[in-house]
Short mmCIF file of C-alpha atoms in Angstrom, two decimals:
data_model
loop_
_atom_site.label_atom_id
_atom_site.label_comp_id
_atom_site.label_asym_id
_atom_site.label_seq_id
_atom_site.Cartn_x
_atom_site.Cartn_y
_atom_site.Cartn_z
CA UNK D 1244 65.77 114.71 106.23
CA UNK D 1245 64.87 112.19 103.54
CA UNK D 1246 67.40 109.43 102.82
CA UNK D 1247 69.35 109.61 99.58
CA UNK D 1248 70.08 106.32 97.87
CA UNK D 1249 72.89 106.75 95.38
CA UNK D 1250 75.69 105.14 93.45
CA UNK D 1251 77.91 107.93 94.67
CA UNK D 1252 79.15 111.40 93.78
CA UNK D 1253 81.41 110.09 91.03
CA UNK D 1254 78.43 109.26 88.82
CA UNK D 1255 77.05 112.77 89.15
CA UNK D 1256 80.44 114.36 88.48
CA UNK D 1257 80.73 112.24 85.34
CA UNK D 1258 77.34 113.48 84.16
CA UNK D 1259 78.31 117.08 84.66
CA UNK D 1260 81.75 116.72 83.08
CA UNK D 1261 80.29 115.21 79.92
CA UNK D 1262 77.89 118.10 79.39
CA UNK D 1263 74.95 115.75 79.89
CA UNK D 1264 72.72 118.40 81.39
CA UNK D 1265 72.03 119.68 77.86
CA UNK D 1266 70.51 116.24 77.20
CA UNK D 1267 68.49 115.95 80.40
CA UNK D 1268 64.85 114.93 80.36
CA UNK D 1269 62.90 115.93 83.47
CA UNK D 1270 59.53 114.26 84.05
CA UNK D 1271 56.98 115.24 86.69
CA UNK D 1272 55.08 112.18 87.90
CA UNK D 1273 52.27 111.86 90.42
CA UNK D 1274 53.77 108.83 92.18
CA UNK D 1275 57.10 107.07 92.05
CA UNK D 1276 58.58 103.74 93.11
CA UNK D 1277 58.22 102.29 96.57
CA UNK D 1278 61.68 100.75 96.33
CA UNK D 1279 64.29 100.17 93.64
CA UNK D 1280 63.73 96.42 93.95
CA UNK D 1281 61.49 95.53 90.96
CA UNK D 1282 60.10 92.47 92.78
CA UNK D 1283 58.96 94.44 95.84
CA UNK D 1284 55.45 95.30 94.62
CA UNK D 1285 53.30 95.06 91.51
CA UNK D 1286 51.89 98.59 91.82
CA UNK D 1287 51.73 100.18 88.37
CA UNK D 1288 53.75 103.28 89.18
CA UNK D 1289 56.45 101.09 90.72
CA UNK D 1290 56.70 98.87 87.64
CA UNK D 1291 56.57 101.88 85.32
CA UNK D 1292 59.61 103.43 86.98
CA UNK D 1293 61.73 100.30 87.07
CA UNK D 1294 61.14 99.45 83.41
CA UNK D 1295 63.87 101.99 82.76
CA UNK D 1296 66.45 99.97 84.69
CA UNK D 1297 65.30 96.36 84.38
CA UNK D 1298 64.03 94.38 81.41
CA UNK D 1299 61.45 91.59 81.14
CA UNK D 1300 61.48 88.49 78.95
CA UNK D 1301 58.35 89.69 77.15
CA UNK D 1302 57.39 93.32 76.59
CA UNK D 1303 53.92 94.85 76.49
CA UNK D 1304 53.80 97.36 73.66
CA UNK D 1305 52.03 100.71 73.73
CA UNK D 1306 48.69 98.94 73.22
CA UNK D 1307 49.70 95.88 75.30
CA UNK D 1308 50.65 93.79 72.27
CA UNK D 1309 53.23 91.13 73.22
CA UNK D 1310 56.71 91.82 71.86
CA UNK D 1311 60.08 90.06 72.22
CA UNK D 1312 62.36 91.66 74.79
CA UNK D 1313 65.05 89.68 76.61
CA UNK D 1314 63.46 86.62 75.06
CA UNK D 1315 63.81 86.66 71.28
CA UNK D 1316 61.16 83.97 70.99
CA UNK D 1317 59.03 81.55 73.02
CA UNK D 1318 57.13 78.39 72.24
CA UNK D 1319 55.08 75.64 73.82
CA UNK D 1320 57.16 72.48 74.02
CA UNK D 1321 54.17 70.56 75.36
CA UNK D 1322 50.96 71.44 77.22
CA UNK D 1323 52.82 72.26 80.44
CA UNK D 1324 56.21 73.49 79.24
CA UNK D 1325 57.23 76.82 77.74
CA UNK D 1326 60.66 77.45 76.23
CA UNK D 1327 62.19 80.92 76.05
CA UNK D 1328 65.18 81.68 73.82
CA UNK D 1329 67.20 84.60 75.17
CA UNK D 1330 68.59 87.42 73.11
CA UNK D 1331 72.36 86.97 72.66
CA UNK D 1332 74.83 89.71 73.54
CA UNK D 1333 72.72 91.40 76.23
CA UNK D 1334 74.85 93.15 78.86
CA UNK D 1335 74.05 94.13 82.41
CA UNK D 1336 75.00 97.62 83.53
CA UNK D 1337 78.16 96.26 85.16
CA UNK D 1338 79.29 94.77 81.84
CA UNK D 1339 78.46 91.15 82.65
CA UNK D 1340 76.48 88.96 80.24
CA UNK D 1341 72.82 88.09 80.69
CA UNK D 1342 72.41 84.31 80.94
CA UNK D 1343 69.71 81.78 81.69
CA UNK D 1344 70.99 81.68 85.28
CA UNK D 1345 69.84 85.26 85.80
CA UNK D 1346 66.41 84.50 84.36
CA UNK D 1347 65.91 81.43 86.56
CA UNK D 1348 67.09 83.36 89.61
CA UNK D 1349 64.73 86.28 88.88
CA UNK D 1350 61.64 84.12 88.38
CA UNK D 1351 62.30 82.26 91.62
CA UNK D 1352 63.19 85.45 93.50
CA UNK D 1353 59.93 87.19 92.58
CA UNK D 1354 58.09 84.52 94.59
CA UNK D 1355 59.95 85.39 97.78
CA UNK D 1356 60.40 89.14 97.79
CA UNK D 1357 57.23 91.12 97.98
CA UNK D 1358 55.66 94.11 99.64
CA UNK D 1359 51.99 95.11 99.90
CA UNK D 1360 50.92 94.02 96.38
CA UNK D 1361 52.74 90.74 95.69
CA UNK D 1362 54.56 90.20 92.39
CA UNK D 1363 54.20 86.46 92.95
CA UNK D 1364 50.92 86.69 91.02
CA UNK D 1365 52.94 86.79 87.79
CA UNK D 1366 54.71 83.49 88.50
CA UNK D 1367 51.81 81.64 90.12
CA UNK D 1368 51.69 79.15 87.24
CA UNK D 1369 55.41 78.36 87.41
CA UNK D 1370 56.31 74.93 88.79
CA UNK D 1371 59.98 74.73 87.88
CA UNK D 1372 62.56 76.58 85.79
CA UNK D 1373 65.19 74.53 83.98
CA UNK D 1374 68.29 75.82 82.22
CA UNK D 1375 68.77 74.15 78.83
CA UNK D 1376 71.83 76.16 77.82
CA UNK D 1377 73.18 79.66 78.59
CA UNK D 1378 70.54 81.26 76.36
CA UNK D 1379 67.59 78.90 76.81
CA UNK D 1380 65.23 78.31 79.72
CA UNK D 1381 62.28 75.99 80.02
CA UNK D 1382 59.44 76.77 82.40
CA UNK D 1383 57.32 73.88 83.63
CA UNK D 1384 53.86 74.97 84.73
CA UNK D 1385 51.32 73.52 87.15
CA UNK D 1386 48.99 72.56 84.31
CA UNK D 1387 48.48 74.14 80.90
CA UNK D 1388 49.29 77.86 81.14
CA UNK D 1389 48.39 79.52 77.82
CA UNK D 1390 48.87 83.04 79.18
CA UNK D 1391 52.31 82.62 80.73
CA UNK D 1392 53.95 85.00 78.20
CA UNK D 1393 51.36 87.62 79.21
CA UNK D 1394 52.26 87.18 82.87
CA UNK D 1395 55.94 87.54 82.08
CA UNK D 1396 55.53 91.15 80.91
CA UNK D 1397 55.83 92.00 84.62
CA UNK D 1398 58.61 89.60 85.65
CA UNK D 1399 61.73 91.75 85.84
CA UNK D 1400 65.14 90.17 85.33
CA UNK D 1401 67.85 91.13 87.79
CA UNK D 1402 71.52 90.15 87.95
CA UNK D 1403 72.02 87.06 90.07
CA UNK D 1404 75.56 88.14 90.87
CA UNK D 1405 74.45 91.56 92.08
CA UNK D 1406 71.23 90.51 93.85
CA UNK D 1407 71.99 87.11 95.39
CA UNK D 1408 73.10 88.64 98.71
CA UNK D 1409 70.08 90.97 98.75
CA UNK D 1410 67.22 88.53 98.34
CA UNK D 1411 65.55 88.23 101.71
CA UNK D 1412 62.79 90.42 103.12
CA UNK D 1413 65.38 92.07 105.36
CA UNK D 1414 68.13 92.69 102.80
CA UNK D 1415 66.28 93.28 99.52
CA UNK D 1416 65.29 96.93 99.80
CA UNK D 1417 68.55 98.13 101.39
CA UNK D 1418 70.57 96.34 98.71
CA UNK D 1419 68.61 97.75 95.78
CA UNK D 1420 67.99 101.20 97.21
CA UNK D 1421 71.71 101.69 97.79
CA UNK D 1422 72.40 100.81 94.16
CA UNK D 1423 74.51 97.76 94.99
CA UNK D 1424 71.94 95.33 93.61
CA UNK D 1425 70.25 97.71 91.16
CA UNK D 1426 72.03 96.24 88.13
CA UNK D 1427 69.71 95.69 85.18
CA UNK D 1428 69.86 95.40 81.41
CA UNK D 1429 67.49 98.30 80.70
CA UNK D 1430 68.23 101.45 78.70
CA UNK D 1431 69.04 103.49 81.82
CA UNK D 1432 71.26 102.96 84.84
CA UNK D 1433 70.33 103.80 88.40
CA UNK D 1434 72.17 106.85 89.82
CA UNK D 1435 70.26 108.00 92.90
CA UNK D 1436 66.85 108.04 94.55
CA UNK D 1437 65.33 110.26 97.20
CA UNK D 1438 62.02 108.62 98.20
CA UNK D 1439 58.96 110.79 97.51
CA UNK D 1440 61.26 113.27 95.77
CA UNK D 1441 63.21 112.23 92.70
CA UNK D 1442 64.94 109.40 90.87
CA UNK D 1443 67.99 110.10 88.71
CA UNK D 1444 68.94 107.79 85.85
CA UNK D 1445 71.84 107.79 83.40
CA UNK D 1446 71.77 106.41 79.86
CA UNK D 1447 73.30 102.95 79.47
CA UNK D 1448 75.23 103.12 76.22
CA UNK D 1449 75.62 99.34 76.17
CA UNK D 1450 71.85 98.76 75.98
CA UNK D 1451 71.07 95.96 73.51
CA UNK D 1452 68.29 98.03 71.89
CA UNK D 1453 70.48 101.00 71.01
CA UNK D 1454 71.23 104.30 72.71
CA UNK D 1455 68.39 106.45 73.97
CA UNK D 1456 68.51 110.19 73.12
CA UNK D 1457 68.55 111.36 76.75
CA UNK D 1458 71.85 111.21 78.61
CA UNK D 1459 70.13 111.86 81.92
CA UNK D 1460 66.56 111.30 83.10
CA UNK D 1461 65.15 112.87 86.26
CA UNK D 1462 61.77 111.64 87.48
CA UNK D 1463 60.41 114.17 89.99
CA UNK D 1464 57.65 112.90 92.25
CA UNK D 1465 55.09 115.70 92.51
CA UNK D 1466 51.98 114.20 94.10
CA UNK D 1467 50.27 117.59 94.34
CA UNK D 1468 48.53 118.21 91.03
CA UNK D 1469 48.80 122.00 91.22
CA UNK D 1470 52.54 121.79 91.92
CA UNK D 1471 53.05 119.49 88.95
CA UNK D 1472 51.24 121.89 86.63
CA UNK D 1473 53.08 124.90 88.07
CA UNK D 1474 56.48 123.32 87.47
CA UNK D 1475 55.52 122.54 83.87
CA UNK D 1476 54.43 126.14 83.25
CA UNK D 1477 57.64 127.41 84.83
CA UNK D 1478 59.77 125.15 82.61
CA UNK D 1479 61.12 123.20 85.58
CA UNK D 1480 59.93 119.92 84.07
CA UNK D 1481 59.65 118.89 80.41
CA UNK D 1482 56.67 116.55 80.72
CA UNK D 1483 54.03 115.89 83.35
CA UNK D 1484 52.11 112.65 83.67
CA UNK D 1485 48.47 112.32 84.75
CA UNK D 1486 47.64 115.91 83.99
CA UNK D 1487 44.72 116.99 86.21
CA UNK D 1488 41.55 116.78 84.13
CA UNK D 1489 40.54 120.24 85.32
CA UNK D 1490 43.70 121.70 83.73
CA UNK D 1491 43.67 119.93 80.36
CA UNK D 1492 41.59 122.54 78.53
CA UNK D 1493 43.61 125.47 79.90
CA UNK D 1494 46.99 123.90 79.18
CA UNK D 1495 45.93 122.96 75.65
CA UNK D 1496 45.50 126.67 74.87
CA UNK D 1497 49.09 127.46 75.89
CA UNK D 1498 51.14 127.74 72.65
CA UNK D 1499 54.26 126.50 74.42
CA UNK D 1500 52.64 123.26 75.54
CA UNK D 1501 51.27 120.12 73.91
CA UNK D 1502 48.61 117.78 75.33
CA UNK D 1503 48.55 114.06 74.50
CA UNK D 1504 45.53 112.09 75.72
CA UNK D 1505 44.45 108.46 75.56
CA UNK D 1506 42.01 106.02 77.06
CA UNK D 1507 43.59 103.55 79.46
CA UNK D 1508 43.10 100.05 80.86
CA UNK D 1509 42.54 101.36 84.39
CA UNK D 1510 39.06 100.80 85.84
CA UNK D 1511 37.97 102.41 89.08
CA UNK D 1512 36.01 99.82 91.03
CA UNK D 1513 34.25 99.59 94.36
CA UNK D 1514 34.93 96.48 96.45
CA UNK D 1515 32.76 95.07 99.22
CA UNK D 1516 33.87 93.31 102.39
CA UNK D 1517 32.49 89.74 102.55
CA UNK D 1518 33.80 88.83 105.97
CA UNK D 1519 31.34 88.01 108.74
CA UNK D 1520 32.41 90.97 110.88
CA UNK D 1521 33.47 93.91 108.71
CA UNK D 1522 35.45 96.44 110.78
CA UNK D 1523 33.93 99.60 109.30
CA UNK D 1524 30.20 98.87 108.99
CA UNK D 1525 27.71 99.77 111.75
CA UNK D 1526 24.18 100.98 112.29
CA UNK D 1527 23.84 104.73 111.90
CA UNK D 1528 24.10 105.22 115.66
CA UNK D 1529 27.38 103.34 115.70
CA UNK D 1530 26.01 100.16 117.21
CA UNK D 1531 26.97 96.80 115.65
CA UNK D 1532 24.75 95.20 113.05
CA UNK D 1533 23.50 91.65 113.41
CA UNK D 1534 25.22 90.65 110.16
CA UNK D 1535 27.35 92.05 107.38
CA UNK D 1536 24.90 93.78 104.99
CA UNK D 1537 27.23 93.26 102.01
CA UNK D 1538 26.59 89.52 102.17
CA UNK D 1539 23.08 90.24 100.90
CA UNK D 1540 23.06 90.55 97.07
CA UNK D 1541 20.19 93.03 97.32
CA UNK D 1542 22.44 95.46 99.19
CA UNK D 1543 25.18 95.13 96.59
CA UNK D 1544 22.64 95.72 93.82
CA UNK D 1545 21.32 98.77 95.68
CA UNK D 1546 24.80 100.25 95.79
CA UNK D 1547 25.18 99.49 92.07
CA UNK D 1548 21.92 101.29 91.24
CA UNK D 1549 22.84 104.30 93.39
CA UNK D 1550 25.86 105.08 91.20
CA UNK D 1551 25.50 107.42 88.24
CA UNK D 1552 28.48 106.41 86.10
CA UNK D 1553 27.79 109.02 83.46
CA UNK D 1554 28.00 111.72 86.12
CA UNK D 1555 31.22 110.25 87.52
CA UNK D 1556 32.74 110.31 84.03
CA UNK D 1557 31.50 113.77 83.09
CA UNK D 1558 31.86 115.71 86.31
CA UNK D 1559 34.16 113.90 88.75
CA UNK D 1560 36.81 113.39 86.06
CA UNK D 1561 35.95 116.44 83.91
CA UNK D 1562 35.07 114.23 80.96
CA UNK D 1563 38.35 112.29 81.10
CA UNK D 1564 36.67 108.91 81.79
CA UNK D 1565 33.93 106.67 80.43
CA UNK D 1566 31.33 104.52 82.24
CA UNK D 1567 32.60 101.00 82.90
CA UNK D 1568 30.49 97.90 82.35
CA UNK D 1569 32.95 95.32 83.68
CA UNK D 1570 36.33 94.90 85.32
CA UNK D 1571 38.28 94.97 82.04
CA UNK D 1572 38.30 97.35 79.07
CA UNK D 1573 37.30 96.57 75.46
CA UNK D 1574 40.90 96.08 74.31
CA UNK D 1575 41.48 93.24 76.80
CA UNK D 1576 41.23 89.60 75.71
CA UNK D 1577 38.05 88.14 77.20
CA UNK D 1578 36.07 91.40 77.36
CA UNK D 1579 32.35 90.69 77.17
CA UNK D 1580 30.56 93.08 74.77
CA UNK D 1581 27.18 91.83 75.98
CA UNK D 1582 27.50 93.47 79.42
CA UNK D 1583 26.07 96.98 79.70
CA UNK D 1584 27.01 99.59 82.28
CA UNK D 1585 24.40 99.79 85.06
CA UNK D 1586 22.03 102.75 84.82
CA UNK D 1587 21.19 104.56 88.08
CA UNK D 1588 17.83 103.98 89.74
CA UNK D 1589 17.73 105.54 93.20
CA UNK D 1590 14.10 104.57 93.84
CA UNK D 1591 14.75 100.89 93.14
CA UNK D 1592 17.96 101.04 95.21
CA UNK D 1593 16.02 102.25 98.25
CA UNK D 1594 13.46 99.49 97.76
CA UNK D 1595 16.18 96.86 97.68
CA UNK D 1596 17.73 98.18 100.90
CA UNK D 1597 14.33 98.05 102.59
CA UNK D 1598 13.74 94.48 101.36
CA UNK D 1599 17.13 93.52 102.77
CA UNK D 1600 16.17 94.92 106.18
CA UNK D 1601 17.90 98.31 105.99
CA UNK D 1602 15.10 100.80 105.27
CA UNK D 1603 17.07 103.58 106.93
CA UNK D 1604 20.43 102.45 105.54
CA UNK D 1605 23.54 102.02 107.66
CA UNK D 1606 26.96 103.59 108.24
CA UNK D 1607 30.18 102.67 106.44
CA UNK D 1608 33.62 104.13 105.82
CA UNK D 1609 34.57 104.44 102.14
CA UNK D 1610 38.34 104.40 101.66
CA UNK D 1611 39.95 105.42 98.38
CA UNK D 1612 43.27 106.50 96.94
CA UNK D 1613 43.84 110.23 96.70
CA UNK D 1614 47.09 110.58 94.75
CA UNK D 1615 47.49 107.58 92.47
CA UNK D 1616 45.32 107.97 89.37
CA UNK D 1617 43.64 110.93 87.67
CA UNK D 1618 40.42 111.81 89.48
CA UNK D 1619 40.66 109.20 92.24
CA UNK D 1620 39.97 111.68 95.05
CA UNK D 1621 37.13 113.31 93.10
CA UNK D 1622 35.53 109.99 92.14
CA UNK D 1623 35.73 108.73 95.72
CA UNK D 1624 34.20 111.92 97.12
CA UNK D 1625 31.40 111.96 94.54
CA UNK D 1626 30.72 108.27 95.12
CA UNK D 1627 30.16 108.97 98.83
CA UNK D 1628 27.58 111.62 97.91
CA UNK D 1629 25.75 109.25 95.56
CA UNK D 1630 25.47 106.56 98.23
CA UNK D 1631 24.10 109.13 100.66
CA UNK D 1632 21.09 109.53 98.34
CA UNK D 1633 19.90 106.02 99.25
CA UNK D 1634 20.37 106.49 102.98
CA UNK D 1635 23.93 105.22 103.43
CA UNK D 1636 25.92 107.34 105.90
CA UNK D 1637 29.35 107.37 104.29
CA UNK D 1638 32.54 108.56 105.96
CA UNK D 1639 34.88 109.45 103.10
CA UNK D 1640 38.44 108.33 103.82
CA UNK D 1641 40.85 109.60 101.15
CA UNK D 1642 44.28 108.01 101.60
CA UNK D 1643 47.66 108.46 99.90
CA UNK D 1644 48.71 105.39 97.94
CA UNK D 1645 51.56 104.62 100.33
CA UNK D 1646 49.06 104.17 103.17
CA UNK D 1647 46.06 102.83 101.26
CA UNK D 1648 47.46 99.58 99.90
CA UNK D 1649 49.21 98.32 103.04
CA UNK D 1650 46.03 99.04 105.06
CA UNK D 1651 43.90 97.29 102.43
CA UNK D 1652 46.19 94.28 102.44
CA UNK D 1653 45.87 94.10 106.23
CA UNK D 1654 42.08 93.91 105.86
CA UNK D 1655 41.31 97.25 107.49
CA UNK D 1656 38.72 98.39 104.93
CA UNK D 1657 35.11 97.34 104.49
CA UNK D 1658 34.35 99.43 101.40
CA UNK D 1659 37.15 100.57 99.14
CA UNK D 1660 37.50 102.32 95.78
CA UNK D 1661 40.68 102.09 93.73
CA UNK D 1662 41.92 101.61 90.20
CA UNK D 1663 42.94 98.30 88.65
CA UNK D 1664 44.68 97.76 85.30
CA UNK D 1665 44.73 94.49 83.39
CA UNK D 1666 48.42 94.96 82.64
CA UNK D 1667 48.89 91.54 81.03
CA UNK D 1668 46.29 92.23 78.34
CA UNK D 1669 44.00 89.28 79.19
CA UNK D 1670 41.04 89.03 81.56
CA UNK D 1671 42.19 85.92 83.41
CA UNK D 1672 44.80 87.95 85.23
CA UNK D 1673 42.14 90.28 86.64
CA UNK D 1674 39.55 87.62 87.43
CA UNK D 1675 42.01 85.24 89.07
CA UNK D 1676 43.55 88.05 91.11
CA UNK D 1677 40.46 89.92 92.29
CA UNK D 1678 37.47 87.57 92.25
CA UNK D 1679 38.79 84.01 92.66
CA UNK D 1680 38.63 82.56 96.15
CA UNK D 1681 41.99 83.03 97.82
CA UNK D 1682 43.99 79.85 97.34
CA UNK D 1683 47.68 80.04 98.19
CA UNK D 1684 48.40 76.64 96.65
CA UNK D 1685 46.97 77.71 93.29
CA UNK D 1686 48.33 81.23 93.52
CA UNK D 1687 44.76 82.47 93.01
CA UNK D 1688 42.94 85.32 94.69
CA UNK D 1689 46.17 87.13 95.56
CA UNK D 1690 44.36 90.47 95.77
CA UNK D 1691 41.12 89.08 97.16
CA UNK D 1692 41.57 90.23 100.75
CA UNK D 1693 37.83 90.74 101.32
CA UNK D 1694 36.80 87.09 101.67
CA UNK D 1695 34.68 86.79 98.52
CA UNK D 1696 34.10 83.22 97.31
CA UNK D 1697 31.91 81.89 94.51
CA UNK D 1698 32.63 78.27 93.52
CA UNK D 1699 30.85 78.63 90.16
CA UNK D 1700 33.01 81.62 89.29
CA UNK D 1701 36.16 79.84 90.50
CA UNK D 1702 35.32 76.96 88.16
CA UNK D 1703 35.07 79.22 85.11
CA UNK D 1704 38.32 80.99 85.98
CA UNK D 1705 40.13 77.71 86.57
CA UNK D 1706 38.92 76.30 83.25
CA UNK D 1707 40.05 79.44 81.41
CA UNK D 1708 43.47 79.15 83.04
CA UNK D 1709 44.23 75.87 81.28
CA UNK D 1710 42.27 76.27 78.00
CA UNK D 1711 44.85 76.21 75.21
CA UNK D 1712 42.17 76.80 72.58
CA UNK D 1713 41.86 80.58 72.23
CA UNK D 1714 38.16 80.59 71.34
CA UNK D 1715 37.25 78.39 74.28
CA UNK D 1716 39.32 80.51 76.64
CA UNK D 1717 37.69 83.72 75.43
CA UNK D 1718 34.21 82.23 75.95
CA UNK D 1719 35.02 81.11 79.49
CA UNK D 1720 36.40 84.53 80.40
CA UNK D 1721 33.35 86.28 78.97
CA UNK D 1722 31.08 83.97 80.96
CA UNK D 1723 33.10 84.64 84.11
CA UNK D 1724 32.82 88.39 83.59
CA UNK D 1725 29.05 88.06 83.11
CA UNK D 1726 28.75 86.09 86.37
CA UNK D 1727 30.86 88.71 88.14
CA UNK D 1728 28.53 91.42 86.84
CA UNK D 1729 25.50 89.54 88.21
CA UNK D 1730 26.97 88.68 91.61
CA UNK D 1731 28.63 92.09 92.12
CA UNK D 1732 31.58 91.29 94.41
CA UNK D 1733 32.98 94.59 93.18
CA UNK D 1734 31.38 97.27 91.05
CA UNK D 1735 33.16 98.67 87.97
CA UNK D 1736 32.69 102.45 87.89
CA UNK D 1737 34.57 104.26 85.13
CA UNK D 1738 37.40 103.59 82.70
CA UNK D 1739 40.03 106.23 83.26
CA UNK D 1740 41.45 108.46 80.57
CA UNK D 1741 44.77 110.20 81.01
CA UNK D 1742 46.74 113.08 79.54
CA UNK D 1743 50.36 114.12 79.34
CA UNK D 1744 51.37 117.77 79.02
CA UNK D 1745 54.75 118.61 77.56
CA UNK D 1746 57.05 121.43 76.45
CA UNK D 1747 56.21 121.51 72.75
CA UNK D 1748 59.58 122.84 71.61
CA UNK D 1749 61.56 120.18 73.46
CA UNK D 1750 59.76 116.83 73.43
CA UNK D 1751 57.14 114.62 71.81
CA UNK D 1752 55.24 111.96 73.77
CA UNK D 1753 53.89 108.62 72.55
CA UNK D 1754 51.07 107.51 74.88
CA UNK D 1755 50.56 104.05 76.34
CA UNK D 1756 47.19 102.58 77.33
CA UNK D 1757 48.63 101.36 80.64
CA UNK D 1758 49.46 105.00 81.51
CA UNK D 1759 53.17 104.20 81.84
CA UNK D 1760 55.27 107.32 81.43
CA UNK D 1761 58.52 106.02 79.99
CA UNK D 1762 61.52 108.06 78.90
CA UNK D 1763 61.72 105.60 75.99
CA UNK D 1764 58.37 106.98 74.74
CA UNK D 1765 59.53 110.59 74.99
CA UNK D 1766 61.72 111.87 72.16
CA UNK D 1767 63.34 115.21 71.40
CA UNK D 1768 61.05 117.46 69.37
CA UNK D 1769 61.95 117.53 65.68
CA UNK D 1770 63.94 114.31 66.02
CA UNK D 1771 66.94 116.08 67.52
#
């Protein structure tokens, strides 16, 4: 029996007594939170869920434009100090006032509490937080940090009073999952959560941004695509996220349903293992190889040339994706328009493998997520078939998200495919997280668990990190992306598209490029 985390029966009785079920929004999502603690992990589906309960200082709009949120304004005091002015009159769900103490506590807490994908990446530039007055904080940084407001779109503010006793690795999840510490300032209050099943939220009428139209929001976790579609057709859910690409055309012909589609900032990419002894690479007979083949740039180029990105976009995702040329999408600051997507050339790929000493190829396990993003299983499976064309014996290892990321973080994979989104809207976040040499002191390379290191690339990323001049910073990021494309530590595959399907008579959906499915972006049809 799955555990139920709840604020108690009284909250549910209150909902029923007030007739709230007539104002209930039920959303079918592919994946839900991994905890109710917003600082536990930076996974997109985790952050998406907890945006309902917890606010951030800065908000990323539907197209990732920076907007005031808990901070009404921010400014550079000097090259290494940012000042944030807090919005007055903001209340937590328990009725207490938001103050600078809560902000300081939350920034510092997000460094300590983390699961498989650390949220500390968003505060890596923070040196010290100082309280100026109850509604003003100053953040000293470890050098100029022009993109700190971008990073802060993912720093959730929790109540110090509610969370202070639940801020160790041992106490954090129990405290938040029980509801005791789950006190935010967001438009919805936490009611209950059954992991891998559903999250129930109740409207917070004291929300500083005004009342939302839905009294009650139920987010049902339906990882099986067919089940999600079936529940939509049966009227058991009002909206489904990440509609399977194979069902989009059929559902669009249903007069009771509406389809909303958009391109996203998620890029499927293939990452290589750069360690001396990769655990999942062998000769085809299973015997060990003399060296890691991925350390040879010719092997990485061969893999690049084996991939038909047009085919991945057209067939593996049913036309719901586009070929990717680099690790970020065109709407991200620093995108390099001069980089073209690699065209397949199987003959040249085989030649490169032979030149590298692998004329007959080798054996490798390809691990990929199977339930996180639209088409991930299909792209991973098709990718394995493409690599087989150049003599690589690929064992396809599709993994649910809950297992994939912890195993990846432990260094168990030697070839992995997964989706990455530049959620801050600027390329430095992606480059510093994925391709910079791991450096705990700098807070760089937080997601670089594969041992890749290129000092020239590190230098460009480090310069971009402190360049206050926007034009100079853009140029450095574009140069870094070009170097990444040449050295191929990871191969961008396709930019993912996504679709929502909804009950036309009940709701309208405003899409977001980060794929977030937020109740705040879903309104009653006809403005009811």
